[in-house]
Coordinates of C-alpha atoms and ligand atoms in Angstrom, one line a residue:
X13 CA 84.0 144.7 93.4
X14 CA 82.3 143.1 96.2
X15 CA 84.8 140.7 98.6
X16 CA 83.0 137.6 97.4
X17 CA 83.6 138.8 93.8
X18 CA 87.4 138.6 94.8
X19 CA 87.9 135.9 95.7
X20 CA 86.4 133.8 93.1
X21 CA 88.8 131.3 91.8
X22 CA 89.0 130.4 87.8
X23 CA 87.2 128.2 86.3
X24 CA 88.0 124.1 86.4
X25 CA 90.5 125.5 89.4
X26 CA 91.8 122.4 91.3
X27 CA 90.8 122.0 95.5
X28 CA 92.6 118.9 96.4
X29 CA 93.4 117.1 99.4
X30 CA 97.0 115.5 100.0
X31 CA 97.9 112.4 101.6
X32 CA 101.5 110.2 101.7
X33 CA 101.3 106.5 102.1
X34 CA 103.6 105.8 104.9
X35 CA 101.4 108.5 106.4
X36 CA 98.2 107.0 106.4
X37 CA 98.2 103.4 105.0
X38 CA 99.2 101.3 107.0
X39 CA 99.5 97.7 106.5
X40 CA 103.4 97.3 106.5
X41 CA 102.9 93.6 106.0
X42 CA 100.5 93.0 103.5
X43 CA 100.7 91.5 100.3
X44 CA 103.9 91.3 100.0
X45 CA 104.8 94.5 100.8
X46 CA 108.8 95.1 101.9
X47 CA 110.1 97.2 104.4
X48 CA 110.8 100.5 103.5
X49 CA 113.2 102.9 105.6
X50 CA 110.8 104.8 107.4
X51 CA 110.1 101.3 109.0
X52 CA 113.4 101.1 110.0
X53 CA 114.0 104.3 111.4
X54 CA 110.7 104.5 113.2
X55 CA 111.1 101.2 114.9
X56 CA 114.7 102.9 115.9
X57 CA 114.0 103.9 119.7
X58 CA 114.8 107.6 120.2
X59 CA 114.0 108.3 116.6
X60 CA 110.2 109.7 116.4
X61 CA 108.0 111.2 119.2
X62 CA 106.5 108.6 121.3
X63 CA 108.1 105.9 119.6
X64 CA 105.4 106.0 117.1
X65 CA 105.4 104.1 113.6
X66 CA 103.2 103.5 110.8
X67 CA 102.7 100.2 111.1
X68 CA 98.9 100.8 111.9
X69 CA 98.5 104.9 111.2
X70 CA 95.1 105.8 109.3
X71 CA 95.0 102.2 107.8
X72 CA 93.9 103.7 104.7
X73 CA 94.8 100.4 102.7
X74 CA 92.2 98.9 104.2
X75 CA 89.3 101.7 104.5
X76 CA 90.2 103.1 101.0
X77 CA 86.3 102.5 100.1
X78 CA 84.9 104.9 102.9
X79 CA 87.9 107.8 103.1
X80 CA 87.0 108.3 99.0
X81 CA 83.1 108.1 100.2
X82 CA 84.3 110.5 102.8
X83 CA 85.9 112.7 100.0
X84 CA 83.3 113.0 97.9
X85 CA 81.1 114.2 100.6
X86 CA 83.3 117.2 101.0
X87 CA 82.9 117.9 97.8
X88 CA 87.1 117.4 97.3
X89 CA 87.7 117.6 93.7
X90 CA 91.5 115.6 93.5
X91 CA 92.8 113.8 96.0
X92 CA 96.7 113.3 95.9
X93 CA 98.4 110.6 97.5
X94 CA 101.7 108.5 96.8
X95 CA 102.6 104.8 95.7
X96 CA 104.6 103.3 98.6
X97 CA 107.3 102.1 96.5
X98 CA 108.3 99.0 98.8
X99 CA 104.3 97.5 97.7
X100 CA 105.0 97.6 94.3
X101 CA 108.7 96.5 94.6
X102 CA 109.7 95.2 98.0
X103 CA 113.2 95.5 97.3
X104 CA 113.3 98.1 95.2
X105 CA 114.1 96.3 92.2
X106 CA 113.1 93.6 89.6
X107 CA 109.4 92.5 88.6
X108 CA 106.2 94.5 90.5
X109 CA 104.1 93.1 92.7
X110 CA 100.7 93.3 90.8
X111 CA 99.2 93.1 94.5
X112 CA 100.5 96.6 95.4
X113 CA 99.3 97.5 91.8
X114 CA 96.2 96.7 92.3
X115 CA 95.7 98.7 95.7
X116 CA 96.5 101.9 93.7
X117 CA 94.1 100.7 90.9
X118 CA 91.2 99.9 93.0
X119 CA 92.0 103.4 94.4
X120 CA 92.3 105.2 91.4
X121 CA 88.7 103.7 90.1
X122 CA 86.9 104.7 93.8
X123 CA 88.1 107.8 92.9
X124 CA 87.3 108.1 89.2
X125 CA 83.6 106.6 90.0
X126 CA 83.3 109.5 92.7
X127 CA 84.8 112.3 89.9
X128 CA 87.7 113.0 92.2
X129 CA 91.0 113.5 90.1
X130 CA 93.8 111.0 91.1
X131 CA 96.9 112.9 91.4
X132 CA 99.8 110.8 92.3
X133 CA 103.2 111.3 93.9
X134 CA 105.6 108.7 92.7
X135 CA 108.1 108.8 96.1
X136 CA 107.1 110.6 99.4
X137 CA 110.1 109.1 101.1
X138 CA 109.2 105.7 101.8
X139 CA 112.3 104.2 100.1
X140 CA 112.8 100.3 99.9
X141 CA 115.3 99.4 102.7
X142 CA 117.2 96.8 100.5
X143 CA 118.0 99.9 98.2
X144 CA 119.1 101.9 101.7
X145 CA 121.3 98.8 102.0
X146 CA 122.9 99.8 98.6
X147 CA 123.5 103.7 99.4
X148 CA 120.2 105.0 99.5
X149 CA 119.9 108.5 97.9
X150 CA 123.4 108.6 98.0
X151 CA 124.4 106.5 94.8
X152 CA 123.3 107.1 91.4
X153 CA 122.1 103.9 91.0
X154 CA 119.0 105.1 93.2
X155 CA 117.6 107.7 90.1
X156 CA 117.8 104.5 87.8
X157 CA 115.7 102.6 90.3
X158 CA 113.2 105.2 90.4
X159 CA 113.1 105.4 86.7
X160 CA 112.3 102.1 86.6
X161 CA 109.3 102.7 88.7
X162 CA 107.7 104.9 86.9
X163 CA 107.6 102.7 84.3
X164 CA 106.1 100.1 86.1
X165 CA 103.3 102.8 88.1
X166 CA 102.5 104.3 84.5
X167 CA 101.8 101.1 82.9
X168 CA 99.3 99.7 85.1
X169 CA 97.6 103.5 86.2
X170 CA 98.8 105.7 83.0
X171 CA 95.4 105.9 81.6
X172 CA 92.9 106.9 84.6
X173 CA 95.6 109.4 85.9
X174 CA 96.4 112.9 84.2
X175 CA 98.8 114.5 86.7
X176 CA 102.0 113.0 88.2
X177 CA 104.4 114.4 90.5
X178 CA 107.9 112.7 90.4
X179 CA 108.7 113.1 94.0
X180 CA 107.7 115.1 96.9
X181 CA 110.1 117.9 98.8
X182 CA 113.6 116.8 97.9
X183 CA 115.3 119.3 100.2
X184 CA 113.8 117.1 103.2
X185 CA 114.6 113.7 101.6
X186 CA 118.2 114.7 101.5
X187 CA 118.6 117.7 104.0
X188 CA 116.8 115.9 107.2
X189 CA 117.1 111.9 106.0
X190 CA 121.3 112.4 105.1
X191 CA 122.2 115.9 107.0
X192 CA 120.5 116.5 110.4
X193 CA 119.2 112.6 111.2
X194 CA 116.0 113.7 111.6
X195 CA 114.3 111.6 109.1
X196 CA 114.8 108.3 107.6
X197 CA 117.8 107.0 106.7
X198 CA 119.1 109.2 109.6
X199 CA 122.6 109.8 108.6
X200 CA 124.6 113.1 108.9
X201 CA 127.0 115.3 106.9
X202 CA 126.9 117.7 104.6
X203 CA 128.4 116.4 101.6
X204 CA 126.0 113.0 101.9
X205 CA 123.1 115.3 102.2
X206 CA 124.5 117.1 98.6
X207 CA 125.0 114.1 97.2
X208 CA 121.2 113.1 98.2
X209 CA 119.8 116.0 96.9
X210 CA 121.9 115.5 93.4
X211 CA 121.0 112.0 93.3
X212 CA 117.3 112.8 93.7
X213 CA 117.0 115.7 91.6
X214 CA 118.2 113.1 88.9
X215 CA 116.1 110.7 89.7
X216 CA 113.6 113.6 89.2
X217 CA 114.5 114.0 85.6
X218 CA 115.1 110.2 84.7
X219 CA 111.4 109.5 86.1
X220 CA 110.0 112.4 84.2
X221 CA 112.0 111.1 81.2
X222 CA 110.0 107.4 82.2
X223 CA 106.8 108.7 82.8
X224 CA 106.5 110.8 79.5
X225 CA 107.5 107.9 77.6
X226 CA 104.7 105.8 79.1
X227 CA 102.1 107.9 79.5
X228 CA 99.5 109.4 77.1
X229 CA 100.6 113.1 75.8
X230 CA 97.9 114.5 78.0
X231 CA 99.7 113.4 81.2
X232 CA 100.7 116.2 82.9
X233 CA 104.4 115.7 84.9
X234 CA 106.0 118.0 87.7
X235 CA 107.5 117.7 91.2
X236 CA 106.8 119.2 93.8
X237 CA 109.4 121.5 96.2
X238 CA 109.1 122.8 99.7
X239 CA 109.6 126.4 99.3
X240 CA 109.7 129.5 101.8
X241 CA 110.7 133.1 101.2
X242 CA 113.0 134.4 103.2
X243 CA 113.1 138.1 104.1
X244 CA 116.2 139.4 105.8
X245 CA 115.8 141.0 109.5
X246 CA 117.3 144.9 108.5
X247 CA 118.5 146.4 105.5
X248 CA 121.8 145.7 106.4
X249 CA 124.2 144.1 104.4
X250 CA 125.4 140.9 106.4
X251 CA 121.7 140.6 106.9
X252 CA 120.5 140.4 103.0
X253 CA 123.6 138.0 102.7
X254 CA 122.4 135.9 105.3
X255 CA 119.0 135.4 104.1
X256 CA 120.3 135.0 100.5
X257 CA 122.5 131.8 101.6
X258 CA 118.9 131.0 103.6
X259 CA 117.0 131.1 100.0
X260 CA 119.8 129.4 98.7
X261 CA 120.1 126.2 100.7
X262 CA 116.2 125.8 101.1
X263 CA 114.6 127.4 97.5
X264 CA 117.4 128.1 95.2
X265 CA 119.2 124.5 95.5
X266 CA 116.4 122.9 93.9
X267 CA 114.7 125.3 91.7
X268 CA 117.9 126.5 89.8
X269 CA 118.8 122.9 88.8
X270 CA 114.8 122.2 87.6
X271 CA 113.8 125.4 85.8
X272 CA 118.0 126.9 85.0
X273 CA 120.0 123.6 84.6
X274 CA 122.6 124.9 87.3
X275 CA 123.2 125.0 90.6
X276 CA 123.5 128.7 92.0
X277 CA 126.7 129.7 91.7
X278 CA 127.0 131.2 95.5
X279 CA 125.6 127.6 97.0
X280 CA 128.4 125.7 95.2
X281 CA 131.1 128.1 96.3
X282 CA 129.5 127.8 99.8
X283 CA 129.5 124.5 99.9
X284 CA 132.7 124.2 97.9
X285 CA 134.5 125.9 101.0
X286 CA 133.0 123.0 103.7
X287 CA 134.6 120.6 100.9
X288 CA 131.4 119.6 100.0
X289 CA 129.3 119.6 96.6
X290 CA 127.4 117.6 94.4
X291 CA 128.3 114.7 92.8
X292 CA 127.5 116.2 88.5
X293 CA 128.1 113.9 85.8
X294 CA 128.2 115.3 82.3
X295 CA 124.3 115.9 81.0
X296 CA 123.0 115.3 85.1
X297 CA 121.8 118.8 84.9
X298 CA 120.0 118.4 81.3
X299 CA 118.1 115.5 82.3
X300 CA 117.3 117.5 85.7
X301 CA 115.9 120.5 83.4
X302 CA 114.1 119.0 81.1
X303 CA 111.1 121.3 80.7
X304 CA 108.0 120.2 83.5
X305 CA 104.2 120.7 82.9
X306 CA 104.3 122.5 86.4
X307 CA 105.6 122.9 89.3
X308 CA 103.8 121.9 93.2
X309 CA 104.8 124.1 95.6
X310 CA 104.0 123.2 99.3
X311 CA 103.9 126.2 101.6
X312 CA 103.4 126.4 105.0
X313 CA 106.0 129.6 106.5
X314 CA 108.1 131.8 105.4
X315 CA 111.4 133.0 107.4
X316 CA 113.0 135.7 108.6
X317 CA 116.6 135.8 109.3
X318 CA 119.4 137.6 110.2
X319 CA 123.3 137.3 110.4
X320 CA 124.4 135.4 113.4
X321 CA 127.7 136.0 114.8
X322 CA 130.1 133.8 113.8
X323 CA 129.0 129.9 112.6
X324 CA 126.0 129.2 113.9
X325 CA 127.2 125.3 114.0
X326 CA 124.2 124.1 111.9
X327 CA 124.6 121.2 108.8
X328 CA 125.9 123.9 106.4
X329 CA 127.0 126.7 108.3
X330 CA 124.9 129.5 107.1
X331 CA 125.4 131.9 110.0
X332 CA 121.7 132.6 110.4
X333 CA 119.7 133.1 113.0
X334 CA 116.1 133.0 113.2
X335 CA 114.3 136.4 113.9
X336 CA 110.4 136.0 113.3
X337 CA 108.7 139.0 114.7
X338 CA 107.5 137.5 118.8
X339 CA 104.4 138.8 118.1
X340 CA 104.1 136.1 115.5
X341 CA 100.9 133.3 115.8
X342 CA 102.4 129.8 115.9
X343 CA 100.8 126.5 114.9
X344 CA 101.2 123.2 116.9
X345 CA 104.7 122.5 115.3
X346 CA 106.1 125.8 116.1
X347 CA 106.0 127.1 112.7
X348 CA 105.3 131.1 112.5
X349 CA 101.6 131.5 110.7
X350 CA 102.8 134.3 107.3
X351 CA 100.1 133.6 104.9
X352 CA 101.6 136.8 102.8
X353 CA 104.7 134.5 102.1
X354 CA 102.4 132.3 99.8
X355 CA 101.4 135.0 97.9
X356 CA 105.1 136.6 97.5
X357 CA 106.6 133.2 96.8
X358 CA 104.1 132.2 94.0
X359 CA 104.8 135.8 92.5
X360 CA 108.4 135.3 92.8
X361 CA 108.5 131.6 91.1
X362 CA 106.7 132.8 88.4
X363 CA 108.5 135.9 88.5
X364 CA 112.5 134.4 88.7
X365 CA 111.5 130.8 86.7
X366 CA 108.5 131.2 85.4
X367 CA 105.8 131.5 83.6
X368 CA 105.0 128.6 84.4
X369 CA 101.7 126.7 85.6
X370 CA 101.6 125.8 89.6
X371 CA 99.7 124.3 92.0
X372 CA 99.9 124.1 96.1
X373 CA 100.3 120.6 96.5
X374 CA 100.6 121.5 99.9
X375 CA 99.1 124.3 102.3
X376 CA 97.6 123.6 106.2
X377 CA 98.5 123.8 109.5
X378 CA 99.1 121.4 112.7
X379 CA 97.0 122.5 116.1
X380 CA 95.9 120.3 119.3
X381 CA 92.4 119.4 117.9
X382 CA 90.4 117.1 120.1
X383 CA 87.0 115.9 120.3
X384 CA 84.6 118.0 122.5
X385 CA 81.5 116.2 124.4
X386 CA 79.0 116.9 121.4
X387 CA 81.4 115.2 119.4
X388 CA 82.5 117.9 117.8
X389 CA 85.9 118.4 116.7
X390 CA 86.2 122.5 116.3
X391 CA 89.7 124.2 115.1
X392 CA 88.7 127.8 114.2
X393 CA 92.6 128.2 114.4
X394 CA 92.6 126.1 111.3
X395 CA 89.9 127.6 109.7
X396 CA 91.4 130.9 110.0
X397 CA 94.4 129.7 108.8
X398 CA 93.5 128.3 105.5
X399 CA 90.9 130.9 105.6
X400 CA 94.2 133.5 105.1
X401 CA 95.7 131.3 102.5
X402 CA 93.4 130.5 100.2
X403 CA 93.0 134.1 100.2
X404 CA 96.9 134.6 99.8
X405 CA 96.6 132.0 96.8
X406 CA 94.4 134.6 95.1
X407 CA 96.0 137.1 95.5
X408 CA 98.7 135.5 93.4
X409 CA 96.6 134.8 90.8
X410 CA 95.3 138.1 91.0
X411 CA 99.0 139.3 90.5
X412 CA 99.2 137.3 87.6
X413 CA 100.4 133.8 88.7
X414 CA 99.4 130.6 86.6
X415 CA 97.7 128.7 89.8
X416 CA 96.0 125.7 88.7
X417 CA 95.0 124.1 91.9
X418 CA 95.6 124.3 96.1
X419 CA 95.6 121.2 98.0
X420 CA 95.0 121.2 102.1
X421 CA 97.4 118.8 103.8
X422 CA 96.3 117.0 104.9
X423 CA 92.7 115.1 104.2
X424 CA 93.3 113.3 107.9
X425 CA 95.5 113.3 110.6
X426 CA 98.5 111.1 110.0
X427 CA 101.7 110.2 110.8
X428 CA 103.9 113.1 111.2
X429 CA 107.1 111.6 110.8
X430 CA 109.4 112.1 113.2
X431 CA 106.9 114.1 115.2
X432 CA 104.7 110.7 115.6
X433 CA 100.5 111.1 115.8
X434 CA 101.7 113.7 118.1
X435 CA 100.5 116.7 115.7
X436 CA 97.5 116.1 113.9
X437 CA 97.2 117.9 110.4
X438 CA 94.0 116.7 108.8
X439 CA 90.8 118.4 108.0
X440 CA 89.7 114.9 109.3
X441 CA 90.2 114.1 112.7
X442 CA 91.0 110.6 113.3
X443 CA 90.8 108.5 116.5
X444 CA 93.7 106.1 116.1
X445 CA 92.2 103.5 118.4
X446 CA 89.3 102.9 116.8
X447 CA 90.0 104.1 113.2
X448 CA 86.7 106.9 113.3
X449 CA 87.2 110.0 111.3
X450 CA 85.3 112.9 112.5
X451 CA 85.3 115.8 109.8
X452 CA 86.4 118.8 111.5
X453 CA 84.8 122.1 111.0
X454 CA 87.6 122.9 108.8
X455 CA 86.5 120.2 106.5
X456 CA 82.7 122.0 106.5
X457 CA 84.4 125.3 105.7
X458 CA 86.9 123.7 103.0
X459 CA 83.4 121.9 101.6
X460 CA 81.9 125.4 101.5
X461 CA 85.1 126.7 99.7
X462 CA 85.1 124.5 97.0
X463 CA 81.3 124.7 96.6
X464 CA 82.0 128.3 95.9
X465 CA 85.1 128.1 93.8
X466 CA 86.1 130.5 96.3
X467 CA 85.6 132.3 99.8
X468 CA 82.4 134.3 100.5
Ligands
LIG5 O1 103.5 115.7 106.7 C1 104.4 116.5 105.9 C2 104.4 115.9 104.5 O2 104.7 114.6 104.4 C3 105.3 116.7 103.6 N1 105.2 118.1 103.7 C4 105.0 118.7 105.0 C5 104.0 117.9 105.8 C6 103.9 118.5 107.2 O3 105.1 118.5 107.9

C-alpha cells in the first residue's frame, strides 16, 4: 500500500477546529453579560503574562460572520467552541439571558448555512464569579448550577446541534484554578483541588443527565479530558511507581470515575495519606458513570518521569521528576513534541476503558509565528507538527481505535490563559491591534488535509 493509501481517514471522519469563549470572544460587557472568574483573576496584577485579559482577545462576538466565512474557506468541517456561561446567566443562576442565547444561535445558523458541524462545549472554565463567591467548584451546589445550564443551552440550540461536550479538561479546572493558583479562581491546597475535581466530575454526570433529557436521542454527549501517557525513565521499580502515581493524578483520576465508577484505589490511598480526598456522596459515582457517547481526548505531550528523591514539594507530592530525553523538540510553551504518545494513548483508552468512540477535541502546538514582509505568516514547525499527529491519529485507528474526528486547537490565536497573547496557538494568525486574521500556512496544509480525508 502506497503512503497516501495509509493515511486515508474513514469515511464522514470529523476535522474540526476548537475554540473557548473566554479565549476569543471578547466583549466582557455586552448584553448583559456578568463577570466570570477569569475576569477576575486576569485583571489580578501578577496573575497572567503581560497582564493580559480578555476583555478585547479575538473579539469573535462581534466578527462571528467572517471567522465562519473564514472557516468554510478552509474547508473545516466542525467547528467547536463553548457557551460562556456568565452571557447566558450573569450570575450563574435564575432565568437566561435570551441575548447571550441568541449569540450562540446566530452562531450555530452561520455555521449550519456553511455545513460546518457545531460542536459545543458547555464550560471551558469561564465560571460566573457570583457562583465563585459561593464556593466555586468547591461546593456541590456548583454541579446543580451546571445542570441547570444545560437545560437552558439545550432548549434554545438542542435541535441544530448533534454533539455536546459537558466540560472541557477537569484536571485543569480543579488542579491549576484550586491547587497550584495558576488559573482562575487561584486558590491552593490539595484537598480543595480534590474537592474541585469531585465536584466537577458530578457536575459532569448531572449535565449529561440534563442534556439527555432535553435533547433529541440523536444528540451525542461526552466530555472531554486532558490526557498524557506517561512512560517511566528505567525499568526500575521506584521508577514504574513513580510514573504510575504520574498516570494516576493526571489520566486515571478522571477516567476511572467516567468509564469505572471509582476512583483508583492507589490515588485515594495517596491522597488519603496528605489527609486529603474527595468529597463522595452516596450515588456521586453513578451519576459520574453513567454511560457517554464518547469520549474527547485533547493531546498535546506525553511525559517521562522518574522517581525523585525524597518529596519533590509539588501540590500532591508525587516524588517525580521530569526526565524527557534533552534531545527532545520543544514547542513555544516548553512542552516536549511526542506525537507517538497520541497513538499509544488512544490505543490504551480504548484498550483499559474502551471500546468506545473518541475524538481529539484537541491536538496543536504553540511557536513564535510572526508576519514576514510578504505578509506571510509561515510555521513549518507547526505544519510538521500536526503533520506527525494526524499521522499518529491513524495509526490508532489503524490499531483498531474508534476515532471519529481530530480537532486542531486552535482555529486562531487566543488568549492563552495565564500565559496571555504571549503564545499564539491558531492556524490563524491574528493581529490583536487591528483584529486581521492571516491564515497561516498551517491552515493551507490543514485545508489540504481535510480535502483529502487524509495526508498525501
Ligand atoms: O488553550 C488551551 C485550551 O483552553 C485547553 N487545552 C489546552 C490549550 C492550550 O494550552
Amino acid at each position: 500500500m502506497s503512503r497516501t493509501d495509509d493515511t486515508v481517514f474513514p469515511d464522514g471522519f470529523l476535522w474540526g477546529a476548537a475554540t473557548a469563549s473566554y479565549q476569543v470572544e471578547g466583549a466582557v460587557s455586552a448584553d448583559g453579560r456578568g463577570p466570570s472568574i477569569w475576569d477576575t483573576f486576569s485583571h489580578t496584577p501578577g496573575t497572567t503574562v503581560h497582564g493580559d485579559n480578555g476583555d478585547i482577545a479575538c473579539d469573535q462576538y462581534n466578527r462571528i460572520a467572517d471567522d465562519v466565512a473564514l472557516m468554510s474557506e478552509l474547508g473545516v468541517r466542525s467547528y467547536r467552541f463553548s457557551i460562556a456561561w456568565p452571557r447566558i446567566q450573569p450570575d450563574g443562576s435564575g432565568p437566561a439571558l435570551e441575548a447571550g442565547l441568541d449569540y450562540y444561535r446566530r452562531l450555530v445558523a452561520l455555521l449550519r448555512d456553511a455545513s460546518i458541524e457545531p460542536a459545543v462545549t458547555l464550560y471551558h472554565w469561564d465560571l460566573p464569579q457570583a457562583l465563585q463567591d459561593a464556593g466555586g467548584w468547591e461546593i456541590r451546589d456548583t454541579a446543580e448550577r451546571l445542570a441547570d445550564l444545560a437545560v437552558i443551552v439545550a432548549g434554545a440550540l438542542g435541535d441544530e446541534v448533534g454533539t455536546w461536550i459537558t466540560m472541557n479538561e477537569p484536571w485543569v479546572s480543579s488542579f491549576m484554578g484550586y491547587g497550584t493558583g495558576e488559573h482562575a479562581p487561584g486558590l491552593h491546597g490539595l484537598d480543595a483541588a480534590l474537592r474541585a475535581s469531585h465536584h466537577l466530575l458530578l457536575g459532569h454526570g448531572r449535565a449529561s443527565e440534563a442534556l439527555r433529557a432535553a435533547l433529541p436521542s440523536s444528540a451525542e454527549v461526552g466530555i472531554t479530558l486532558n490526557l498524557s501517557p506517561v512512560q517511566a525513565v528505567t525499568t526500575e521499580p521506584q521508577d514504574v511507581a513513580a510514573a504510575r502515581r504520574v498516570d494516576g493524578f493526571l489520566n486515571r483520576w478522571f477516567l476511572d470515575p467516567i468509564c469505572r465508577g471509582a476512583y483508583p484505589p492507589d490515588l485515594l490511598a495517596h491522597y488519603a495519606a496528605l489527609d486529603a480526598g474527595p468529597p463522595v456522596e452516596d450515588g456521586d459515582l453513578e451519576t459520574v458513570s453513567a454511560p457517554i457517547d464518547f469520549l474527547g481526548v485533547n493531546y498535546y505531550s506525553a511525559r517521562t518521569v522518574g522517581a525523585s528523591d525524597g518529596t519533590d514539594g509539588s501540590l500532591a507530592s508525587l516524588g517525580v521528576v521530569d526526565r524527557v530525553p534533552p534531545s527532545t523538540k520543544r514547542t513555544a510553551m516548553g512542552w516536549p513534541i511526542v506525537p507517538t504518545g497520541l497513538t499509544e494513548l488512544l490505543v490504551r483508552v480504548t484498550t483499559d476503558y474502551g471500546p468506545l468512540p473518541l475524538y481529539v477535541t484537541e491536538n496543536g502546538a504553540a511557536f513564535d509565528d510572526y508576519v514576514d514582509p510578504n505578509g506571510e505568516v509561515r510555521d513549518p514547525e507547526r505544519v510538521e507538527y500536526l503533520d506527525a499527529h494526524v499521522r499518529a491519529a491513524h495509526a490508532a485507528i489503524s490499531d483498531g481505535v474508534d476515532l471519529r474526528g481530530y480537532f486542531v486547537w486552535s482555529f486562531l490565536d487566543n488568549f492563552e490563559w495565564a500565559e496571555g497573547y504571549s503564545k499564539r496557538f491558531g492556524i490563524v494568525y491574528v493581529d490583536y491591534p487591528t483584529q486581521r486574521r492571516v491564515p497561516k500556512q498551517s491552515a493551507r496544509w490543514y485545508s489540504t488535509v481535510i480535502a483529502a480525508n487524509g495526508l498525501a
